[in-house]
Amino acid sequence: VVFNILKNSVQALFQNTPGEPRQISIRTLRENKKIRIEIEDNGPGIDPKHLPHIFDPFFTTKPVGQGTGLGLSVAYMIITNHHYGSIEAESQIGQGAVA
């Protein structure tokens, strides 16, 4: 799950202008009896019209042959079905994303 989210972050960072700093932050927090993992990047962000669909199977904004649209949907399924947790993402264009 973490690998799939990190992979998306790394791919997003390569959309930054050359010379711009690229950063991924990983935070873990304990909230009652649950663990929260946050992965944040400073990439270009996610278009607001795409944000509600990023966990849908086969949804991708990548060109044909560069993505299947399964990484985040598999992460969603594992977190919600197998660990009874939740996953969400927040983003603003030009400000990166956090999941």
Short mmCIF file of C-alpha atoms in Angstrom, two decimals:
data_model
loop_
_atom_site.label_atom_id
_atom_site.label_comp_id
_atom_site.label_asym_id
_atom_site.label_seq_id
_atom_site.Cartn_x
_atom_site.Cartn_y
_atom_site.Cartn_z
CA VAL A 1 0.00 0.00 0.00
CA VAL A 2 2.71 2.46 1.01
CA PHE A 3 4.75 1.53 -2.07
CA ASN A 4 1.82 2.26 -4.41
CA ILE A 5 1.24 5.68 -2.85
CA LEU A 6 4.96 6.50 -2.87
CA LYS A 7 5.19 5.45 -6.51
CA ASN A 8 2.45 7.91 -7.44
CA SER A 9 4.18 10.66 -5.46
CA VAL A 10 7.50 10.04 -7.20
CA GLN A 11 5.84 10.08 -10.62
CA ALA A 12 4.11 13.35 -9.74
CA LEU A 13 7.37 14.94 -8.64
CA PHE A 14 8.89 14.35 -12.07
CA GLN A 15 6.24 16.70 -13.44
CA ASN A 16 7.84 19.55 -11.46
CA THR A 17 9.91 22.07 -13.35
CA PRO A 18 13.57 20.99 -13.52
CA GLY A 19 15.52 22.58 -10.69
CA GLU A 20 12.46 22.81 -8.41
CA PRO A 21 12.98 21.00 -5.11
CA ARG A 22 11.24 17.63 -4.91
CA GLN A 23 10.10 16.41 -1.54
CA ILE A 24 8.11 13.53 -0.09
CA SER A 25 7.26 13.53 3.62
CA ILE A 26 6.04 10.47 5.51
CA ARG A 27 4.42 10.91 8.91
CA THR A 28 3.07 8.30 11.26
CA LEU A 29 0.77 9.09 14.14
CA ARG A 30 -1.02 7.00 16.71
CA GLU A 31 -4.69 7.92 17.08
CA ASN A 32 -6.37 5.93 19.85
CA LYS A 33 -5.93 2.30 18.77
CA LYS A 34 -5.23 3.11 15.13
CA ILE A 35 -2.15 4.13 13.19
CA ARG A 36 -2.31 7.00 10.71
CA ILE A 37 0.21 7.17 7.87
CA GLU A 38 0.43 10.36 5.82
CA ILE A 39 2.41 10.60 2.61
CA GLU A 40 2.77 14.11 1.23
CA ASP A 41 4.54 15.42 -1.86
CA ASN A 42 5.16 18.86 -3.30
CA GLY A 43 4.29 17.83 -6.86
CA PRO A 44 1.88 19.62 -9.17
CA GLY A 45 -1.21 18.50 -7.27
CA ILE A 46 -4.31 16.67 -8.47
CA ASP A 47 -6.90 18.37 -10.64
CA PRO A 48 -10.06 18.80 -8.52
CA LYS A 49 -12.16 17.03 -11.18
CA HIS A 50 -9.90 13.94 -10.86
CA LEU A 51 -9.63 13.83 -7.07
CA PRO A 52 -12.95 11.99 -6.46
CA HIS A 53 -11.88 9.23 -8.88
CA ILE A 54 -8.27 8.48 -7.90
CA PHE A 55 -9.22 5.32 -5.97
CA ASP A 56 -11.48 4.00 -8.78
CA PRO A 57 -10.18 0.89 -10.57
CA PHE A 58 -8.55 1.67 -13.94
CA PHE A 59 -8.72 5.45 -13.43
CA THR A 60 -5.51 7.07 -14.62
CA THR A 61 -4.43 10.40 -16.03
CA LYS A 62 -1.23 8.92 -17.42
CA PRO A 63 -0.71 8.36 -21.14
CA VAL A 64 -1.54 4.92 -22.59
CA GLY A 65 1.13 2.41 -21.65
CA GLN A 66 2.38 4.35 -18.62
CA GLY A 67 -0.17 3.37 -16.01
CA THR A 68 -2.93 0.86 -15.38
CA GLY A 69 -4.98 2.81 -12.86
CA LEU A 70 -4.80 -0.08 -10.42
CA GLY A 71 -2.22 1.05 -7.84
CA LEU A 72 -4.43 3.32 -5.74
CA SER A 73 -7.53 1.16 -6.18
CA VAL A 74 -5.61 -1.86 -4.85
CA ALA A 75 -4.33 0.27 -1.94
CA TYR A 76 -7.92 1.36 -1.23
CA MET A 77 -9.18 -2.24 -1.27
CA ILE A 78 -6.42 -3.48 1.03
CA ILE A 79 -6.90 -0.68 3.54
CA THR A 80 -10.72 -0.77 3.62
CA ASN A 81 -11.44 -4.49 3.11
CA HIS A 82 -8.54 -6.16 4.87
CA HIS A 83 -7.63 -3.66 7.58
CA TYR A 84 -11.05 -2.03 8.06
CA GLY A 85 -9.41 1.37 7.76
CA SER A 86 -9.91 4.34 5.51
CA ILE A 87 -7.90 6.25 2.95
CA GLU A 88 -8.40 9.71 1.56
CA ALA A 89 -6.44 12.29 -0.39
CA GLU A 90 -6.27 16.05 -0.35
CA SER A 91 -4.66 18.26 -2.96
CA GLN A 92 -4.45 21.72 -4.39
CA ILE A 93 -3.05 22.46 -7.83
CA GLY A 94 0.54 23.63 -7.50
CA GLN A 95 0.69 22.63 -3.83
CA GLY A 96 1.17 18.86 -4.01
CA ALA A 97 -0.98 16.14 -2.49
CA VAL A 98 -1.32 14.18 0.73
CA ALA A 99 -2.87 10.75 1.27
#
